[in-house]
PDB file of C-alpha atoms in Angstrom:
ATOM      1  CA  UNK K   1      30.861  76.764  50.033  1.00 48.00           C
ATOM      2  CA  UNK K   2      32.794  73.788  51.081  1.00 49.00           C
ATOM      3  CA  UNK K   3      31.263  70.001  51.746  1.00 48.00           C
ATOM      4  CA  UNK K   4      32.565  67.763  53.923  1.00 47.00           C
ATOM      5  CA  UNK K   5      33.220  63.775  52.776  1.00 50.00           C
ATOM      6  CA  UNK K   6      31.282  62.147  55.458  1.00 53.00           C
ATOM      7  CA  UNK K   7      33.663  59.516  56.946  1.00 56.00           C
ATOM      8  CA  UNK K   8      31.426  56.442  56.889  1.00 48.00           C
ATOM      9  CA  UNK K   9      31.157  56.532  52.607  1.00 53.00           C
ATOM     10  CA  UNK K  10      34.685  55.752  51.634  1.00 59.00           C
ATOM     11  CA  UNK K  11      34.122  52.825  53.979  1.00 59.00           C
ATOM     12  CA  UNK K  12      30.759  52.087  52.628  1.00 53.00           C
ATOM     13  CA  UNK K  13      32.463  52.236  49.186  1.00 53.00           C
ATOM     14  CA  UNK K  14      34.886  49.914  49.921  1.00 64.00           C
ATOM     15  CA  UNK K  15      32.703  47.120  50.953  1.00 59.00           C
ATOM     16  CA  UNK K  16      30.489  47.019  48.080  1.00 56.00           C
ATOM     17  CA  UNK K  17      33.430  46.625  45.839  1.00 59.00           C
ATOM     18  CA  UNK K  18      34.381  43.923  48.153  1.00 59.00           C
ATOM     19  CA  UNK K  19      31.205  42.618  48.150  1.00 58.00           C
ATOM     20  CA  UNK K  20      31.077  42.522  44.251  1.00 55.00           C
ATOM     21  CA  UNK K  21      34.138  41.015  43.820  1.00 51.00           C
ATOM     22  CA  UNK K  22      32.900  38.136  46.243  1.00 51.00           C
ATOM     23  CA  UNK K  23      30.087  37.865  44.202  1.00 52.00           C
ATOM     24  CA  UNK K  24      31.699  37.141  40.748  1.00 49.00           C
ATOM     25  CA  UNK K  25      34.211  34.229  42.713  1.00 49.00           C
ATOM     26  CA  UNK K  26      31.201  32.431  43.938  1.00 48.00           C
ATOM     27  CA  UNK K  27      29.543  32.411  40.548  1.00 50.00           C
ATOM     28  CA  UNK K  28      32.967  30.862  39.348  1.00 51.00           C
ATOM     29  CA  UNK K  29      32.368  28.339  41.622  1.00 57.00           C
ATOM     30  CA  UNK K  30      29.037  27.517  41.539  1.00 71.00           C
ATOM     31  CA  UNK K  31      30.224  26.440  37.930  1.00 70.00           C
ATOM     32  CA  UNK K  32      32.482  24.578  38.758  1.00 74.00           C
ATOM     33  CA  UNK K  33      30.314  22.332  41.096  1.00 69.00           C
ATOM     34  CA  UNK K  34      27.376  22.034  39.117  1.00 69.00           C
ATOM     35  CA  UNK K  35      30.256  20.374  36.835  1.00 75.00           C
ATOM     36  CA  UNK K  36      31.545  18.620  39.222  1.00 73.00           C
ATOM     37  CA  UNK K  37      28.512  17.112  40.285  1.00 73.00           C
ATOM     38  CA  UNK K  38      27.265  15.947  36.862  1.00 77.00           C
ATOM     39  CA  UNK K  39      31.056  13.875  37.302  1.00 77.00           C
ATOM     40  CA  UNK K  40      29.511  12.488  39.703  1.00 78.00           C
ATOM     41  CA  UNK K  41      26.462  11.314  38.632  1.00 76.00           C
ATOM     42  CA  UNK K  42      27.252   9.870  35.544  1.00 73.00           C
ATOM     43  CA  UNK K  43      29.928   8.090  37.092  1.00 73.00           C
ATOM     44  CA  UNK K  44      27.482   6.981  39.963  1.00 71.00           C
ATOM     45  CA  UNK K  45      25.459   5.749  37.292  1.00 69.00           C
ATOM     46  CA  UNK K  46      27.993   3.839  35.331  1.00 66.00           C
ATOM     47  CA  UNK K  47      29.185   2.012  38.573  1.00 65.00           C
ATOM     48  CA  UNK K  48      25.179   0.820  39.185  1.00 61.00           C
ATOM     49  CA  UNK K  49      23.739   0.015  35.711  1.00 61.00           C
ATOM     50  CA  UNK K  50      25.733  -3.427  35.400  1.00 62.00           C
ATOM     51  CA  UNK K  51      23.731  -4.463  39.268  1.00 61.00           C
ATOM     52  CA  UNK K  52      20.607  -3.107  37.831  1.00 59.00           C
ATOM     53  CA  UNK K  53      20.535  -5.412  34.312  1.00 57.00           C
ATOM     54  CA  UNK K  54      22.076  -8.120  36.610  1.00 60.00           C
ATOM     55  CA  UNK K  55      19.157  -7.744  39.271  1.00 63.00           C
ATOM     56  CA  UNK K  56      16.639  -7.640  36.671  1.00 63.00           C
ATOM     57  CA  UNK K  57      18.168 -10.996  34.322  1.00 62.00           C
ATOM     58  CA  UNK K  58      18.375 -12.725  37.671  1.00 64.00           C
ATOM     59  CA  UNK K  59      14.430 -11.927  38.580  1.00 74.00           C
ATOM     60  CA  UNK K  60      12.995 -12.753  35.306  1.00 72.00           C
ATOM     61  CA  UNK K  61      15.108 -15.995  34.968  1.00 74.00           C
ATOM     62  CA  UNK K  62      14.006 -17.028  38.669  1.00 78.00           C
ATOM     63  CA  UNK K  63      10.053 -16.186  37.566  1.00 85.00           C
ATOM     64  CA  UNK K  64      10.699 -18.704  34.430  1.00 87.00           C
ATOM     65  CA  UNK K  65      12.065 -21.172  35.932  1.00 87.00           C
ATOM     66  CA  UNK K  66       9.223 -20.479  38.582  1.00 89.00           C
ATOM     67  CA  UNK K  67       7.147 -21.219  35.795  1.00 91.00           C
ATOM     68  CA  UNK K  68       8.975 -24.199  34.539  1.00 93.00           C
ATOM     69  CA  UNK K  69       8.721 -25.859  37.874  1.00 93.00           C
ATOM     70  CA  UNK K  70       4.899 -25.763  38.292  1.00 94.00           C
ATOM     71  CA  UNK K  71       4.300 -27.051  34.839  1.00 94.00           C
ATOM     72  CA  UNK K  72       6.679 -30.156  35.591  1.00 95.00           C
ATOM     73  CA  UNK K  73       4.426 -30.366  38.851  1.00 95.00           C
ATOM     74  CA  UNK K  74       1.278 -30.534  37.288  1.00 94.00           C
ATOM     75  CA  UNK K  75       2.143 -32.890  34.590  1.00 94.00           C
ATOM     76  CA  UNK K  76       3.102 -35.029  36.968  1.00 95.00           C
ATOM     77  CA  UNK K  77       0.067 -34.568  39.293  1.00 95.00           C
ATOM     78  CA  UNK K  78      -2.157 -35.109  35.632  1.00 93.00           C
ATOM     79  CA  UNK K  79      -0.603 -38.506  35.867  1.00 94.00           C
ATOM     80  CA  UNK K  80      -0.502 -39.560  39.390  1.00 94.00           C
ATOM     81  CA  UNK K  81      -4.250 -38.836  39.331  1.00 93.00           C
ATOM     82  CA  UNK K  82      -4.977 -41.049  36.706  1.00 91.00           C
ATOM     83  CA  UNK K  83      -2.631 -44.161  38.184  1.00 91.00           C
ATOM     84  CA  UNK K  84      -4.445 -43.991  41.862  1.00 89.00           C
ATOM     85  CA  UNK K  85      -8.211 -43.842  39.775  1.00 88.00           C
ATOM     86  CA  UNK K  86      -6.680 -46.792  38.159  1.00 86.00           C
ATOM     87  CA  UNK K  87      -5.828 -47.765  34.791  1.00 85.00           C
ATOM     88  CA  UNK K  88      -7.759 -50.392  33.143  1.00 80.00           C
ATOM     89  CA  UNK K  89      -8.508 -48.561  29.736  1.00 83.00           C
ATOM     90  CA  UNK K  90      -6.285 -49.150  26.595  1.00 85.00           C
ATOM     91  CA  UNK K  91      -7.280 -45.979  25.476  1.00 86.00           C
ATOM     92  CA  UNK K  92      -6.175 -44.552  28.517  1.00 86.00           C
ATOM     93  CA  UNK K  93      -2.636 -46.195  28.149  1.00 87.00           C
ATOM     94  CA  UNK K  94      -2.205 -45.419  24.714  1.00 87.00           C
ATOM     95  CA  UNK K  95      -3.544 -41.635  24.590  1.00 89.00           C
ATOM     96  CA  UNK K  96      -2.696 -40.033  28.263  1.00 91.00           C
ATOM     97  CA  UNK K  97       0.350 -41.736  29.336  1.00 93.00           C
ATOM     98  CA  UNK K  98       3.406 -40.206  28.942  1.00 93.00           C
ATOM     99  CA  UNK K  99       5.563 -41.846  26.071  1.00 93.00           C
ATOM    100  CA  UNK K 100       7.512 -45.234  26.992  1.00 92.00           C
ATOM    101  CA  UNK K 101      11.211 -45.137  27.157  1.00 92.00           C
ATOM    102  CA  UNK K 102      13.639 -48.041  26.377  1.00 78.00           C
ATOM    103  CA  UNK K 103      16.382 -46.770  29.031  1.00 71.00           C
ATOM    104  CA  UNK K 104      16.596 -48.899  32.316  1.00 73.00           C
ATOM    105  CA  UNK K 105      17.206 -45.408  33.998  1.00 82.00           C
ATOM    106  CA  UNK K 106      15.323 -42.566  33.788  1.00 83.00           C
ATOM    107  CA  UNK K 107      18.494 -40.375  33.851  1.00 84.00           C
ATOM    108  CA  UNK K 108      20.345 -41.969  30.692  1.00 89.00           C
ATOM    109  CA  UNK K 109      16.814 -40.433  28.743  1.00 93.00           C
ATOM    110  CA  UNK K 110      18.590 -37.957  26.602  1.00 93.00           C
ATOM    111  CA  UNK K 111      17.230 -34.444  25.793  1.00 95.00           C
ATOM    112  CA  UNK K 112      14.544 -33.417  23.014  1.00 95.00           C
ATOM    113  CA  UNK K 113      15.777 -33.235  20.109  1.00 94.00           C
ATOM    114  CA  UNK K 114      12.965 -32.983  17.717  1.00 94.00           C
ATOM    115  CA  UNK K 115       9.774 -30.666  18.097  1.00 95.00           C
ATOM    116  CA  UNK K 116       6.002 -32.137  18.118  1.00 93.00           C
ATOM    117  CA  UNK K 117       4.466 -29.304  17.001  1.00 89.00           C
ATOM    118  CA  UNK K 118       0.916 -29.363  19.066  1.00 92.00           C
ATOM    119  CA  UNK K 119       0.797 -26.545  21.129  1.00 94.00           C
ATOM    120  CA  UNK K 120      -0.933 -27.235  24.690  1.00 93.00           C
ATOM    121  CA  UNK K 121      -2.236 -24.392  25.883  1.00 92.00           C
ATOM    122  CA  UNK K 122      -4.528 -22.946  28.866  1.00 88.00           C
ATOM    123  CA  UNK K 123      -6.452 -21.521  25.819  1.00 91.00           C
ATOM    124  CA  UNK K 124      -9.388 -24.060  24.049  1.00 88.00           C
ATOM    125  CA  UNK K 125      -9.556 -22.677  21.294  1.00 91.00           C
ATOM    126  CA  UNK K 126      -5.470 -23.238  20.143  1.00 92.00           C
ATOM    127  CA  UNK K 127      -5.170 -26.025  22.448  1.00 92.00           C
ATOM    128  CA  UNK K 128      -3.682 -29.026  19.721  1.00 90.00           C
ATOM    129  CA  UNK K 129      -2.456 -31.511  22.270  1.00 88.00           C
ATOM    130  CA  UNK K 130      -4.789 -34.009  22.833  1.00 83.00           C
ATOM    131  CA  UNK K 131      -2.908 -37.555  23.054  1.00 85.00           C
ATOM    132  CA  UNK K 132       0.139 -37.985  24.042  1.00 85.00           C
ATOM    133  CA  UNK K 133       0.867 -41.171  22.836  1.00 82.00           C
ATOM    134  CA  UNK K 134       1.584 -39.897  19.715  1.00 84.00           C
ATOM    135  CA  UNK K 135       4.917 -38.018  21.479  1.00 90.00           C
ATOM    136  CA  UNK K 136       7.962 -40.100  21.259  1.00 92.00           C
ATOM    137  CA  UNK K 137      10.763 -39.945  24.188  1.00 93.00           C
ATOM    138  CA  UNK K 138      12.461 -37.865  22.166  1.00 93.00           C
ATOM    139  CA  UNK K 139      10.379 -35.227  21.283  1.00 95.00           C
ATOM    140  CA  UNK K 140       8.946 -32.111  22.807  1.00 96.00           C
ATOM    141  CA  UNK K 141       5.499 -30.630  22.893  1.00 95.00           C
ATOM    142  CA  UNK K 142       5.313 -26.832  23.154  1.00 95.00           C
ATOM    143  CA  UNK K 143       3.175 -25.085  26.044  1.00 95.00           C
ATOM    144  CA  UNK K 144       1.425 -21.399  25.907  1.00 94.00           C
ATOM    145  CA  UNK K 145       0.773 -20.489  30.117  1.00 91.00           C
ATOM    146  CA  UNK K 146      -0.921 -17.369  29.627  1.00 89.00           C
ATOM    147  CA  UNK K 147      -3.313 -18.254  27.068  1.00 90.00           C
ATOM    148  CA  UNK K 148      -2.415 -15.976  24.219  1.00 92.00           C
ATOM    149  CA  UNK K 149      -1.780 -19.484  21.626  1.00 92.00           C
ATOM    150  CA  UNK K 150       2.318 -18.038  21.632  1.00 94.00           C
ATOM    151  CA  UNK K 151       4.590 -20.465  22.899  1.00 94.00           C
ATOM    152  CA  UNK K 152       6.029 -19.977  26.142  1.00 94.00           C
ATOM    153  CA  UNK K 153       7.995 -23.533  26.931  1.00 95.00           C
ATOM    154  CA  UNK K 154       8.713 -26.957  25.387  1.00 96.00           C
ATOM    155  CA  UNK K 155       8.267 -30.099  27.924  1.00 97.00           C
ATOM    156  CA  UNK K 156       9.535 -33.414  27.412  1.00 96.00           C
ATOM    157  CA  UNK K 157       7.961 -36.192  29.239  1.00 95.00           C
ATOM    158  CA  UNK K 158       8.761 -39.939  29.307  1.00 95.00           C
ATOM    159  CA  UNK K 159       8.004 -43.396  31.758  1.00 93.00           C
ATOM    160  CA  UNK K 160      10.866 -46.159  32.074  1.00 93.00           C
ATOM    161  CA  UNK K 161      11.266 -48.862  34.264  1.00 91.00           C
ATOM    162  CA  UNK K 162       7.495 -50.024  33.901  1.00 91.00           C
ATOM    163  CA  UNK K 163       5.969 -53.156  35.359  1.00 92.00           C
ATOM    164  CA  UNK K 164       3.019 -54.826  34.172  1.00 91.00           C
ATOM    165  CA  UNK K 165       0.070 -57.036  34.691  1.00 90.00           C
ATOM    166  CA  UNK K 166      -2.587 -58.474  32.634  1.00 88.00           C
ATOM    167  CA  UNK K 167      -5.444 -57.730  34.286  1.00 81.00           C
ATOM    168  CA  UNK K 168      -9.511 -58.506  33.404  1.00 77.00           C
ATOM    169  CA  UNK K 169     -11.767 -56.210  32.661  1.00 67.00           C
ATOM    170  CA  UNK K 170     -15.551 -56.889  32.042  1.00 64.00           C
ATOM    171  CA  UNK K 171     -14.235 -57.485  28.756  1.00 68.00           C
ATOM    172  CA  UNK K 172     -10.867 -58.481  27.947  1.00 74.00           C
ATOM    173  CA  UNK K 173      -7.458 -58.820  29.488  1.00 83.00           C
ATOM    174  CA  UNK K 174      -5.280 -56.019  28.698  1.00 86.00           C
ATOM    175  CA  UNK K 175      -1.750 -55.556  30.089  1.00 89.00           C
ATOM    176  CA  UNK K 176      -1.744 -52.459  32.424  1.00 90.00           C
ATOM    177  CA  UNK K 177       1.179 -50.933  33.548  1.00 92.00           C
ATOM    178  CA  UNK K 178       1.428 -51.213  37.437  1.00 93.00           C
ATOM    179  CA  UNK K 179       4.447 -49.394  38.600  1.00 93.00           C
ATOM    180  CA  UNK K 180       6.944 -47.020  36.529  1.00 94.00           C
ATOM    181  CA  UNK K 181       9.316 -44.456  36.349  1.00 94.00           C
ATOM    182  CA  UNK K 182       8.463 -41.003  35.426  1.00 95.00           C
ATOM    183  CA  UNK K 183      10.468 -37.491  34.060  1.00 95.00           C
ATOM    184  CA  UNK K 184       9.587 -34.563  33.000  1.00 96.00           C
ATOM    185  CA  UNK K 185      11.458 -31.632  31.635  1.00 96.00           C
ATOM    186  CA  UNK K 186      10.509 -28.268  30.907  1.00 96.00           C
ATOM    187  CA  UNK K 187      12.900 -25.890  28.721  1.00 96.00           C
ATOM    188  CA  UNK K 188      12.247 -22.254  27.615  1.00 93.00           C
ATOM    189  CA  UNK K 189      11.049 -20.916  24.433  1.00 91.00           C
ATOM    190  CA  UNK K 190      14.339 -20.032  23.263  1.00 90.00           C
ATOM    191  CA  UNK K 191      15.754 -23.929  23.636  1.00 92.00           C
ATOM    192  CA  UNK K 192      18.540 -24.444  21.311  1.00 93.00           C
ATOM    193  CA  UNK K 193      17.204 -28.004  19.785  1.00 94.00           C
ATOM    194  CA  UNK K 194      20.717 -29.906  18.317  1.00 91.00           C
ATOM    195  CA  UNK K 195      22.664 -28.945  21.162  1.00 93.00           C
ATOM    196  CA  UNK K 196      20.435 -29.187  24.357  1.00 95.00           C
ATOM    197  CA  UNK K 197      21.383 -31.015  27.772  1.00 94.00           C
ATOM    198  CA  UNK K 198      19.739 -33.223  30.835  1.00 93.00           C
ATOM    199  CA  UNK K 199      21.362 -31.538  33.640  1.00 92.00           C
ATOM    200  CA  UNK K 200      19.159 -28.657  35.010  1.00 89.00           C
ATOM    201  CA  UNK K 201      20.073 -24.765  34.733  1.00 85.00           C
ATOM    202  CA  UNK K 202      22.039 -23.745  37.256  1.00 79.00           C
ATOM    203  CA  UNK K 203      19.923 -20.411  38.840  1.00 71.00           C
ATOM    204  CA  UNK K 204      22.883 -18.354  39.038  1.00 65.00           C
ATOM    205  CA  UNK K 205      23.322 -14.174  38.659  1.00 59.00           C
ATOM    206  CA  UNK K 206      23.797 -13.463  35.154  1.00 56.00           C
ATOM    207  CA  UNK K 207      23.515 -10.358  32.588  1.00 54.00           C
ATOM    208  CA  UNK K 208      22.068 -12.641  29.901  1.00 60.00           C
ATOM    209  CA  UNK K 209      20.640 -15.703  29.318  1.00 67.00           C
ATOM    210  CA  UNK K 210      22.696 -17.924  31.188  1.00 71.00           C
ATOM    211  CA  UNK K 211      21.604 -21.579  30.624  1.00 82.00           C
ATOM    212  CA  UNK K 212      18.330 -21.321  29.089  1.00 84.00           C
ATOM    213  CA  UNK K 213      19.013 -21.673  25.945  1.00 89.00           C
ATOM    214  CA  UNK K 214      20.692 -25.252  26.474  1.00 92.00           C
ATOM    215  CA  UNK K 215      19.390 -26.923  29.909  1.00 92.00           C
ATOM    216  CA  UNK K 216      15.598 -27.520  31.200  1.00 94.00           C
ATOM    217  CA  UNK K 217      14.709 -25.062  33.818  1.00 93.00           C
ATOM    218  CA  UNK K 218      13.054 -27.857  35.599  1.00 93.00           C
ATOM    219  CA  UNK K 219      13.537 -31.368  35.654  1.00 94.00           C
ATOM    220  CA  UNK K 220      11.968 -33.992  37.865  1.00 95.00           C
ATOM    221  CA  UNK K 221      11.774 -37.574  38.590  1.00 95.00           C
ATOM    222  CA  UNK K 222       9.111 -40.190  40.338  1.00 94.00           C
ATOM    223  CA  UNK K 223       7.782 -43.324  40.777  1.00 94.00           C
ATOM    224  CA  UNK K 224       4.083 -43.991  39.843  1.00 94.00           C
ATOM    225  CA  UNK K 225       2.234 -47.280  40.699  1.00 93.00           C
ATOM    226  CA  UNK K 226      -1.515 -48.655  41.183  1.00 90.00           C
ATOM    227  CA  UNK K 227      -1.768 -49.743  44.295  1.00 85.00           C
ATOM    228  CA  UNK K 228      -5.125 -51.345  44.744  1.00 83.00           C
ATOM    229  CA  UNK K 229      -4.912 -54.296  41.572  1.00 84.00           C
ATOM    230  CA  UNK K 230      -4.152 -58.045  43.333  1.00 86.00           C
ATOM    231  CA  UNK K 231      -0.918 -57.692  41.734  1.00 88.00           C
ATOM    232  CA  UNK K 232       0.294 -54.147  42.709  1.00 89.00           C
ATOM    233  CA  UNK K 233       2.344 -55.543  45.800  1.00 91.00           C
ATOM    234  CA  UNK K 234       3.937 -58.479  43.605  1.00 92.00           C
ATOM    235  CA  UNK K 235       4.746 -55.657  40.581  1.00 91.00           C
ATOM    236  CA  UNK K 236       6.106 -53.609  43.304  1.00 90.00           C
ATOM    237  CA  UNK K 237       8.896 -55.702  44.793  1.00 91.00           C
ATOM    238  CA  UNK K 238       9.971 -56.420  40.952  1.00 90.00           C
ATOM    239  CA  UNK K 239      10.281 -53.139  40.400  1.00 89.00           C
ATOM    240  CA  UNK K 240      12.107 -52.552  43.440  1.00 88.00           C
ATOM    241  CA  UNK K 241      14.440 -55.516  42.656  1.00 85.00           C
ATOM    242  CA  UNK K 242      15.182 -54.307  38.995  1.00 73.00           C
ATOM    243  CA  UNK K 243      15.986 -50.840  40.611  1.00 61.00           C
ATOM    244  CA  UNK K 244      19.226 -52.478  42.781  1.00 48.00           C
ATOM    245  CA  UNK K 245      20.252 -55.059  40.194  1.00 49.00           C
ATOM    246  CA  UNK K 246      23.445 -53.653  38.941  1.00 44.00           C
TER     247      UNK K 246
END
């Protein structure tokens, strides 16, 4: 007995070999871009590290000198509050006023260059800096924010340009200052004593450290005066006429 092929197998045939052969070239390149795209994430990832580092250098340093700025802020509203109470305490003037300067201007004060190791701190129980008349101009105090006793920043704060009166107490006389000029500066932990600077860090993008290691992260300047002694007014315009005398 004979059998007949039936036409549709050879056909049938034909296009599962096809089929197969289809199959092994796609697996070739699914290889191939699996590779391909591991190219391209790594290099992807090489091209955006460098931004990431530099975005995250440039927030932290922007938080510290964030920092740096509110501490200069309140050691200058610790003072102010004391001048408009009014000073007429010796105490007072020797222990919680900040250092006197002999520099006409409070810009030729030069930077720290010594360490007075009291730590002030948010902490009681490792707070050390209690008077800070014994801080000279040149010297500063280290500061723990957080309250874990670890330093965190060094401040240097000074007064020149100050203006007195003798004034009577119930008493004695004692010779008050009435009007002077105040700066603070407030480096970072890492402050390279020997070698530091006046001029502030420059908040710039950066990878590293930039200028924290050499320049205060803040620095400010003001006037502070009593204004409600008989001889705040007359203080005053000396003061005022010292600041234009060339």
């Amino acid at each position: 007995m004979t059998y007949l092929t039936q036409p549709w197998k050879p056909r049938l045939l034909s296009l599962l070999q096809k089929q197969h052969l289809l199959t092994d070239k796609n697996s070739g390149l699914t290889l191939i871009e699996g590779l391909v795209a591991i190219l391209i994430v790594s290099a992807v990832t090489t091209a955006i590290t460098p931004m990431m580092f530099l975005s995250v250098a440039t927030r932290i340093q922007n938080r510290r000198s964030e920092q740096a700025l509110q501490l200069a802020h309140g050691q200058i509203d610790q003072i102010r509050v004391l001048m408009e109470q009014g000073i007429n305490d010796q105490t007072v003037i020797d222990r919680q006023l900040p250092p006197l300067a002999g520099e006409n201007n409070v810009n030729d004060v030069g930077p720290p260059t010594g360490i007075f190791n009291n730590l002030l701190s948010t902490n009681s129980s490792c707070n050390d800096l209690t008077d800070l008349g014994q801080l000279s101009p040149n010297q500063a105090f280290p500061v723990d924010v957080n309250g874990d006793c670890e330093i965190d920043f060094y401040m240097q704060t000074f007064r020149t340009n100050e203006v007195t009166a003798v004034l009577n107490n119930s008493n004695n006389s004692i010779e008050v200052p009435i009007v002077f000029r105040m700066g603070v500066r407030v480096y970072y932990r890492n402050a390279d004593f020997g070698n530091l600077e006046t001029d502030q860090a420059s908040l710039v993008m950066t990878t590293g450290e930039g200028q924290q290691r050499t320049r205060p992260l803040a620095s400010l300047f003001t006037v502070m005066a009593q204004g409600d002694t008989t001889l705040s007014l007359d203080r005053y315009r000396i003061f005022l006429t010292d600041e234009v005398r060339p």
